[in-house]
Coordinates of C-alpha atoms in Angstrom, one line a residue:
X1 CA 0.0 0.0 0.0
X2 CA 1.4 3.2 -0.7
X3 CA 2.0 5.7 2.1
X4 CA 0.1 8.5 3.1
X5 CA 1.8 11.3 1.3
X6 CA 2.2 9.2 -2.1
X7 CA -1.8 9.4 -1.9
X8 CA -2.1 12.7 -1.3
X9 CA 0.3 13.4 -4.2
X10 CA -1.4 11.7 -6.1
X11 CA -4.7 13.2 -5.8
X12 CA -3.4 16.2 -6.3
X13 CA -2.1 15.2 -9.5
X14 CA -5.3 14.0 -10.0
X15 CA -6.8 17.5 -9.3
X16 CA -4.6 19.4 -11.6
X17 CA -5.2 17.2 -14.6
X18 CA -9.0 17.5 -14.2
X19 CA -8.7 21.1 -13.8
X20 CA -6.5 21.3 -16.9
X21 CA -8.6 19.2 -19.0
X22 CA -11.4 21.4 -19.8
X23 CA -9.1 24.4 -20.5
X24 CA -7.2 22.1 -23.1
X25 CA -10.4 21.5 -24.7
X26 CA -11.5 24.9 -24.8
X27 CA -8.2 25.5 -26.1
X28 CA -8.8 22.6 -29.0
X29 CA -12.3 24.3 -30.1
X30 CA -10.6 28.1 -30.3
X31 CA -7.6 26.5 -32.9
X32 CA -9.9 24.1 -34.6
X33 CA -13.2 26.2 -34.7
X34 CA -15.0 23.4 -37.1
X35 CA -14.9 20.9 -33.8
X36 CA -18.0 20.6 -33.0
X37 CA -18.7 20.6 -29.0
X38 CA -21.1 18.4 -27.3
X39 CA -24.0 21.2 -27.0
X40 CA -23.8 22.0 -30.5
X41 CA -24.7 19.0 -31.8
X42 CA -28.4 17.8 -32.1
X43 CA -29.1 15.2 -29.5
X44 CA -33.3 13.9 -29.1
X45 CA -35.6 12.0 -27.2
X46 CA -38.3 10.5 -28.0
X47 CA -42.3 11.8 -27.4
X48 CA -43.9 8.4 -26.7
X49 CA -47.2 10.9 -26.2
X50 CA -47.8 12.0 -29.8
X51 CA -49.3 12.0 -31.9
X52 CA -52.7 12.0 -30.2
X53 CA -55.0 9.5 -30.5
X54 CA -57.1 10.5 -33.8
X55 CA -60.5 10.3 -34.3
X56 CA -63.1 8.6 -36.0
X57 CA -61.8 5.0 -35.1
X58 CA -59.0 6.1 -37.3
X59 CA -56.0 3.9 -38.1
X60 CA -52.6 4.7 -40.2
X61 CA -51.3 2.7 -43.1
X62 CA -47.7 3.2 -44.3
X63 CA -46.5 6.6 -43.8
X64 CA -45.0 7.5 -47.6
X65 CA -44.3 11.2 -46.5
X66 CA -44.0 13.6 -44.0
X67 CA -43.3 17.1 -44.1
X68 CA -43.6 20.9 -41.5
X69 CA -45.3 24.1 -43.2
X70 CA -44.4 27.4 -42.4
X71 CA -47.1 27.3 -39.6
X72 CA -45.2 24.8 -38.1
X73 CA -48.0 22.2 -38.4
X74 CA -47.2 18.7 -39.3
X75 CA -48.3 16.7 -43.1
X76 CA -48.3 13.5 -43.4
X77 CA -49.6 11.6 -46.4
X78 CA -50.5 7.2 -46.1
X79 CA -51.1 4.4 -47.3
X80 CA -55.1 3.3 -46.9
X81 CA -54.7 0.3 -48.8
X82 CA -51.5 -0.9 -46.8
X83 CA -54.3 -1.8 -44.2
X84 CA -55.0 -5.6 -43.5
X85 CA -58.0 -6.7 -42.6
X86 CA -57.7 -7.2 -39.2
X87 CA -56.4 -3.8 -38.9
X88 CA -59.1 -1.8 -40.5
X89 CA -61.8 -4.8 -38.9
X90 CA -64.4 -2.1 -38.5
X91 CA -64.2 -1.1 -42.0
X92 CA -65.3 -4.8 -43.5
X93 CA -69.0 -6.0 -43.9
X94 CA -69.8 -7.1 -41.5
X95 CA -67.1 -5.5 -39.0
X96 CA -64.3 -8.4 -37.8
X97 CA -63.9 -5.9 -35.0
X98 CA -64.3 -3.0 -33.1
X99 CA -61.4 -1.3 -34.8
X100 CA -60.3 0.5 -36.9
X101 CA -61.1 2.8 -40.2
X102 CA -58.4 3.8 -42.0
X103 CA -58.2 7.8 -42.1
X104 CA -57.8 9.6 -45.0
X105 CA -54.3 10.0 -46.9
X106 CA -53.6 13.5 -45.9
X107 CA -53.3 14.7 -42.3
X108 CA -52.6 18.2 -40.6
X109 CA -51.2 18.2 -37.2
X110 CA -50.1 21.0 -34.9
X111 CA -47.3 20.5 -32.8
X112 CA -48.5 19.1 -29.9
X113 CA -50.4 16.0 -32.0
X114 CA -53.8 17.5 -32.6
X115 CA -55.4 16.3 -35.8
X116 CA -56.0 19.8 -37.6
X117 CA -57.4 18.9 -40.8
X118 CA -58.0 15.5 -43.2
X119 CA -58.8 14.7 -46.4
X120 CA -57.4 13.0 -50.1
X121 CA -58.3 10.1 -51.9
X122 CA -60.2 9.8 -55.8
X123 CA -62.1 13.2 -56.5
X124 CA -64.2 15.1 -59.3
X125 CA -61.5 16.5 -62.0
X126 CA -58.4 13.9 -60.9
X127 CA -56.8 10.5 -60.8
X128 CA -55.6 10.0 -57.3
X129 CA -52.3 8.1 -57.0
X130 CA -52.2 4.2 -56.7
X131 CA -49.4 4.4 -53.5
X132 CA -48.8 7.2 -51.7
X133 CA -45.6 8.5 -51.7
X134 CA -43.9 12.0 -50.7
X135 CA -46.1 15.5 -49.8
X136 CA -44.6 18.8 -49.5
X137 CA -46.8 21.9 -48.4
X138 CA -45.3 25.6 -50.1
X139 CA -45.6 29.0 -48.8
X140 CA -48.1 29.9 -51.1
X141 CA -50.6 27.6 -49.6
X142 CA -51.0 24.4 -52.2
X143 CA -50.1 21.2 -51.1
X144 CA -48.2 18.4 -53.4
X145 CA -48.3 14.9 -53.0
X146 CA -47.2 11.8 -55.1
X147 CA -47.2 7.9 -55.0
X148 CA -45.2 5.2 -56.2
X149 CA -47.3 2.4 -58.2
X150 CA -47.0 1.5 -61.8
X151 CA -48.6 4.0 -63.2
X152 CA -47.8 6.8 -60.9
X153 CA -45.8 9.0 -62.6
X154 CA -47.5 12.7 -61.8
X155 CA -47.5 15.0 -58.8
X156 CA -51.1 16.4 -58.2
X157 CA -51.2 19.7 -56.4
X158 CA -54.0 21.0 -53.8
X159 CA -55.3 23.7 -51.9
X160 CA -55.0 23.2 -47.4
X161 CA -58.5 22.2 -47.6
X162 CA -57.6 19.3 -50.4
X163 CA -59.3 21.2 -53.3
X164 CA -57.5 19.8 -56.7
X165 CA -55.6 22.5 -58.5
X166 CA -53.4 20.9 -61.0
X167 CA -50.9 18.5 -62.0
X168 CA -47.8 17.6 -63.4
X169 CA -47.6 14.6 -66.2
X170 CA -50.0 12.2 -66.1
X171 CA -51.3 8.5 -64.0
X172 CA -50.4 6.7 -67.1
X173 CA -47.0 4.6 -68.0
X174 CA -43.8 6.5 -68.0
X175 CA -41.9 7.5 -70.7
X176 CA -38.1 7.6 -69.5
X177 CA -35.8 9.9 -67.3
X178 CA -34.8 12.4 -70.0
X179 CA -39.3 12.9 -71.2
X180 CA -40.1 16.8 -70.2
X181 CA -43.8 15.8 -69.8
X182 CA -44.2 12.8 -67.9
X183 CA -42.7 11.8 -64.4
X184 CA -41.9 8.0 -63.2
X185 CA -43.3 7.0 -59.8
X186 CA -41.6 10.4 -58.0
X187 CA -40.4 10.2 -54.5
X188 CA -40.3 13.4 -52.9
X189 CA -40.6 17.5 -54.0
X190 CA -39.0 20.6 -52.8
X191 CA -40.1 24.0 -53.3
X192 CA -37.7 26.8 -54.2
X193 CA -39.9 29.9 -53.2
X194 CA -37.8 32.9 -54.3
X195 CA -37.4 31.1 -57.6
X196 CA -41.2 29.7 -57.7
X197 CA -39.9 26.3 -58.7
X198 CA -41.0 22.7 -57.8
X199 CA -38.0 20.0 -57.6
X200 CA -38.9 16.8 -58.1
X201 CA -37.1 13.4 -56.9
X202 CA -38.0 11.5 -59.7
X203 CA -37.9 8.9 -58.5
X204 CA -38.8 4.7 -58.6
X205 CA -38.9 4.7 -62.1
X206 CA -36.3 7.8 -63.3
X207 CA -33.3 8.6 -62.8
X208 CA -33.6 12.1 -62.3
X209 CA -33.8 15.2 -60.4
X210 CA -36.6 17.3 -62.6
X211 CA -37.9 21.2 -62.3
X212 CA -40.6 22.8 -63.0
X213 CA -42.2 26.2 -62.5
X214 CA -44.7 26.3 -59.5
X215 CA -47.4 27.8 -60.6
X216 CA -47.5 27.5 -64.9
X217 CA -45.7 23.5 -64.2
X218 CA -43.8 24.3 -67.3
X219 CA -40.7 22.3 -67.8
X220 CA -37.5 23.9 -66.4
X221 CA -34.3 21.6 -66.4
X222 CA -33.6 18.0 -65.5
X223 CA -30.2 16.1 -64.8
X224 CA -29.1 12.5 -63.6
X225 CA -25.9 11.8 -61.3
X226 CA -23.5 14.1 -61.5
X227 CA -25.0 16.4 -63.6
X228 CA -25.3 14.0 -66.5
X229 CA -27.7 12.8 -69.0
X230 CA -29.6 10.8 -66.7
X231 CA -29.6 6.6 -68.6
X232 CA -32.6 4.6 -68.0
X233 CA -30.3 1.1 -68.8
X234 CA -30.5 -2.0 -66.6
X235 CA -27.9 -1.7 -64.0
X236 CA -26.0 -3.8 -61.9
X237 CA -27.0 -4.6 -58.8
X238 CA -25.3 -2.5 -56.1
X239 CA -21.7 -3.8 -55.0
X240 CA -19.6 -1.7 -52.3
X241 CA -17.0 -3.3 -54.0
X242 CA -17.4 -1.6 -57.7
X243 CA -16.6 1.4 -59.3
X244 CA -19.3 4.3 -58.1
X245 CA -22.2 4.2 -60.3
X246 CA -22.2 6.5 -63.0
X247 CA -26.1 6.9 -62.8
X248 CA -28.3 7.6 -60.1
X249 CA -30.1 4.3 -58.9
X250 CA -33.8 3.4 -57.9
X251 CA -35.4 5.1 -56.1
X252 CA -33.8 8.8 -56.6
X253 CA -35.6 9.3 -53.0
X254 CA -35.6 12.6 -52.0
X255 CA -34.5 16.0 -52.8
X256 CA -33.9 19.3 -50.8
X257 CA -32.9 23.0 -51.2
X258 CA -30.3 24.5 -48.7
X259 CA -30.4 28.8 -48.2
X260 CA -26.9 29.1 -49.9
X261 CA -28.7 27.7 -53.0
X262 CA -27.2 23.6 -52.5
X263 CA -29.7 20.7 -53.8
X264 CA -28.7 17.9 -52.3
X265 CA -30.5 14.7 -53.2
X266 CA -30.9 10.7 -51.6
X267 CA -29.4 8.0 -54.2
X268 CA -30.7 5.9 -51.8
X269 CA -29.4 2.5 -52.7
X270 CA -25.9 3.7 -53.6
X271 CA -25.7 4.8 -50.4
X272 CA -25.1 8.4 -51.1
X273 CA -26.1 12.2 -50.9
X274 CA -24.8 14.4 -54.2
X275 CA -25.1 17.9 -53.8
X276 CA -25.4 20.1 -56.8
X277 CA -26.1 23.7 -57.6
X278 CA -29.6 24.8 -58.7
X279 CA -28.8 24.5 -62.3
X280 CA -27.6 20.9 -61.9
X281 CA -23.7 21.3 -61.6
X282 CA -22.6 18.7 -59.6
X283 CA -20.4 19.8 -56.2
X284 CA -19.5 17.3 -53.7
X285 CA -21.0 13.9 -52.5
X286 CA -21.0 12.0 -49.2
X287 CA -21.0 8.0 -48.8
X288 CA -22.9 7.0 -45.5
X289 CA -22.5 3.1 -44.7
X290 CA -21.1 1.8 -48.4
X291 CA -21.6 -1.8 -47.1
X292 CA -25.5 -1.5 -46.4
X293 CA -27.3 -3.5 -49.1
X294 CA -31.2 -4.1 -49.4
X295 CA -32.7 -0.9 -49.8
X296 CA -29.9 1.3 -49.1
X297 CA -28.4 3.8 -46.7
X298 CA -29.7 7.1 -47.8
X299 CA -33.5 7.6 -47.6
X300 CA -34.5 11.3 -46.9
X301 CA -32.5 13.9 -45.5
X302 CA -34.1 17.0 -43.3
X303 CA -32.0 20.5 -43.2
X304 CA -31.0 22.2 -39.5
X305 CA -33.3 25.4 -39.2
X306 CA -30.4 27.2 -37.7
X307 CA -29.2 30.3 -39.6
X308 CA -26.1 28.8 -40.8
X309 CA -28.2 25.3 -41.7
X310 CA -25.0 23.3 -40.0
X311 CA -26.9 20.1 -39.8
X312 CA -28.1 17.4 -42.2
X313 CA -30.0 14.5 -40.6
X314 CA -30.3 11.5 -42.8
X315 CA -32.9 9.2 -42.2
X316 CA -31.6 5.3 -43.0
X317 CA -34.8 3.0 -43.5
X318 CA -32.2 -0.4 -43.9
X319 CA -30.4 0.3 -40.5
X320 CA -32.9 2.1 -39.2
X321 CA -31.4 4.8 -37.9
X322 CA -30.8 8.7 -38.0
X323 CA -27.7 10.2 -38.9
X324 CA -26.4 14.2 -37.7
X325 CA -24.1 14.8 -40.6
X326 CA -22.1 18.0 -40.6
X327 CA -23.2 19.6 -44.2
X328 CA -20.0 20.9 -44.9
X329 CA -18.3 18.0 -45.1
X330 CA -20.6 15.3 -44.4
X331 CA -19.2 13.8 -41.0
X332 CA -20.8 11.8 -39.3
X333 CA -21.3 13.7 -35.3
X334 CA -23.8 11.3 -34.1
X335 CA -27.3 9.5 -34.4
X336 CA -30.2 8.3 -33.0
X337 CA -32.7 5.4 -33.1
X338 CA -32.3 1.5 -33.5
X339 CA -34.2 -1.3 -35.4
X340 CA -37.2 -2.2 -33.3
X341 CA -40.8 -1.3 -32.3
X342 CA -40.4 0.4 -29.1
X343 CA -41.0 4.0 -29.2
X344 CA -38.0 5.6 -30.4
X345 CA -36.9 2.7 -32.3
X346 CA -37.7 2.1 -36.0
X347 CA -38.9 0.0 -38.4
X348 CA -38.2 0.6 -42.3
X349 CA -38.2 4.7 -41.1
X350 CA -38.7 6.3 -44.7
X351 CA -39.3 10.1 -44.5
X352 CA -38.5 12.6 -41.9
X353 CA -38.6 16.7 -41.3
X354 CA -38.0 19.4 -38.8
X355 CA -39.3 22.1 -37.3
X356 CA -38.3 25.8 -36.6
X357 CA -37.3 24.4 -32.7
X358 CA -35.3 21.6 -33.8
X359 CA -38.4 18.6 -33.3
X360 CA -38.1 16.0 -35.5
X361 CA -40.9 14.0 -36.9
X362 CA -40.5 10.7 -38.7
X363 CA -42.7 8.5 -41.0
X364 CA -42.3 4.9 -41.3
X365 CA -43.5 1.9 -43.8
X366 CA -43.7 -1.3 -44.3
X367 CA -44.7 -3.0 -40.9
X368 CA -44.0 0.3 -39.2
X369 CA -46.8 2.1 -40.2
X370 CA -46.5 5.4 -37.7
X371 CA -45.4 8.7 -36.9
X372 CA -42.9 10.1 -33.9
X373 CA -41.9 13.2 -32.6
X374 CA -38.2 13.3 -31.2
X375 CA -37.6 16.6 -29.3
X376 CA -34.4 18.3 -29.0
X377 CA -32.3 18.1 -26.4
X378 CA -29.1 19.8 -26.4
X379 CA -28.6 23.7 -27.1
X380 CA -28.0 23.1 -31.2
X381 CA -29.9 26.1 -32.0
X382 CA -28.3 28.7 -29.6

């Protein structure tokens, strides 16, 4: 045993080290300013409480998109027809059960999980989509939605109250990723408001990123991967091994507009984000988990409301998990969430978006088939 003044110097030691440890790492963040300390980065926990419970005997489907409007509310467009019958038991003739209903596709909450508004489905004047897929809601008050079956290959646009307004190409068969007219099966929109352009993620059946003007829906500009022609030949099956692909791959699943005028848009399967300028130049990209297979790493990405937009978070439907990715360089700072059916855990999560304080909602399919809220906990905003 060591004697009594070895222990004392030795806690003394002890002492000066942990009183020199946080000046060395204040020291680290004032000569590398890009470090990013704990409080800055996004940390969450989940809101087992919302949404609220909704009415009507209503039930969920898959959840193909989720987006936050100005307002702060919360949209979320599903699947109906995902049911099975002993979930929407009420809805049969005669009723297996007591519940449920399945509410209609589109769904307005505030923050707190109050069902706002409903409505969607086949109307007077319009072909409603054969699978839901992707909804964004614009400044200007019109709301766009999407789906992904064979012959969905339009966006239909809407007023808040669901009134049909117009659309772009057609629920009919595609006609290929470089066609100005018609889409194939798109994934997810974006809205450029100072521009009063619509992107498209375009999609399950192109290979494309495609604009259009938001209000006439006249053709703007389209490219594939990299900036390039997109190609609509068969392609090899995705191999971390190979040479990057050349192309974008299917699905092209979502697409969004930083302030400083970056479009940065999910080749899902390849496991990759590329970023381009608003006329389709190609900038940078990121690889996120190159050895994930399936149905790929790189499903829908959300932007940090802060004023510098710092943050990406990437949602990752195959290993079920969100990403915090620096934007500038696309490092990896952390993540949240696991594969399971807890709240807070995930199963095939699919879409997500933020809000002006930092919440994050998520949409899941497949077996999943909800919505969460994950509210922040650290000061990222500040």
């Amino acid at each position: 045993m060591a004697p009594w003044h070895g222990r004392a110097g030795h806690a003394r030691a002890v002492e000066k080290i942990s009183r020199a440890v946080p000046i060395l790492i204040a020291a680290l963040a004032f000569v590398l300013p890009g470090m990013a300390r704990a409080g800055e980065v996004p940390t969450f926990a989940v809101d087992p409480s919302w949404p609220k419970q909704l009415p009507n005997n209503w039930i969920l489907g898959q959840v193909g998109g989720i987006t936050v409007d100005a307002q702060g509310h919360i949209w979320v467009i599903h699947r109906p027809r995902s049911l099975t019958d002993d979930e929407k038991g009420a809805s049969l003739t005669p009723p297996r059960s007591k519940c449920c209903v399945s509410a209609p596709p589109v769904l307005e909450f505030d923050a707190d999980g109050n069902l706002l508004r409903s409505w969607g489905g086949p109307g007077q004047g319009y072909e409603w989509v054969g699978r839901e897929h992707g909804i964004e809601v614009d400044e200007r008050g019109f709301v766009w939605v999407g789906g992904n079956a064979d012959n969905d290959n339009a966006i239909l646009k809407f007023t808040l109250d669901g009134k049909f307004v117009a659309q772009i190409g057609k629920i009919a068969p595609s006609l290929g990723s470089n066609d100005t007219t018609q889409l194939g099966k798109p994934a997810e929109t974006a809205i450029d408001r100072e521009a009063n352009e619509i992107y498209v993620a375009d999609g399950y059946g192109n290979r494309r990123v495609i604009v259009f003007d938001a209000t006439t829906l006249a053709y703007k500009r389209h490219w594939g991967a990299y900036g390039n022609k997109p190609d609509d030949a068969k392609q090899a099956a995705y191999d971390p091994k190979a040479p990057v692909s050349q192309q974008f791959g299917n699905p092209v699943h979502c697409v969004k507009l930083a302030s400083d005028g970056l479009v940065y848009v999910c080749d899902r399967i390849n496991n990759r984000i590329q970023v381009f300028k608003k006329d389709g130049s190609f900038v940078k990209e990121f690889f996120f988990e190159k050895n994930t297979l399936g149905n790929g790493a790189v499903w829908d990405i959300a932007i940090w409301p802060d004023p510098k937009q710092t943050w990406l978070l990437s949602a990752d439907g195959e290993n079920n998990e969100i990403r915090v990715i620096r934007r500038e360089d696309g490092s990896v700072v952390g993540s949240f969430g696991h594969s399971g059916r807890n709240a807070g855990q995930f199963h095939w999560v699919h879409a997500m978006a933020i809000d002006a304080g930092g919440n994050v909602y998520t949409a899941e399919v497949d077996t999943g088939k909800r919505i969460q809220k994950f509210k922040l906990t650290s000061d990222a905003l500040k």
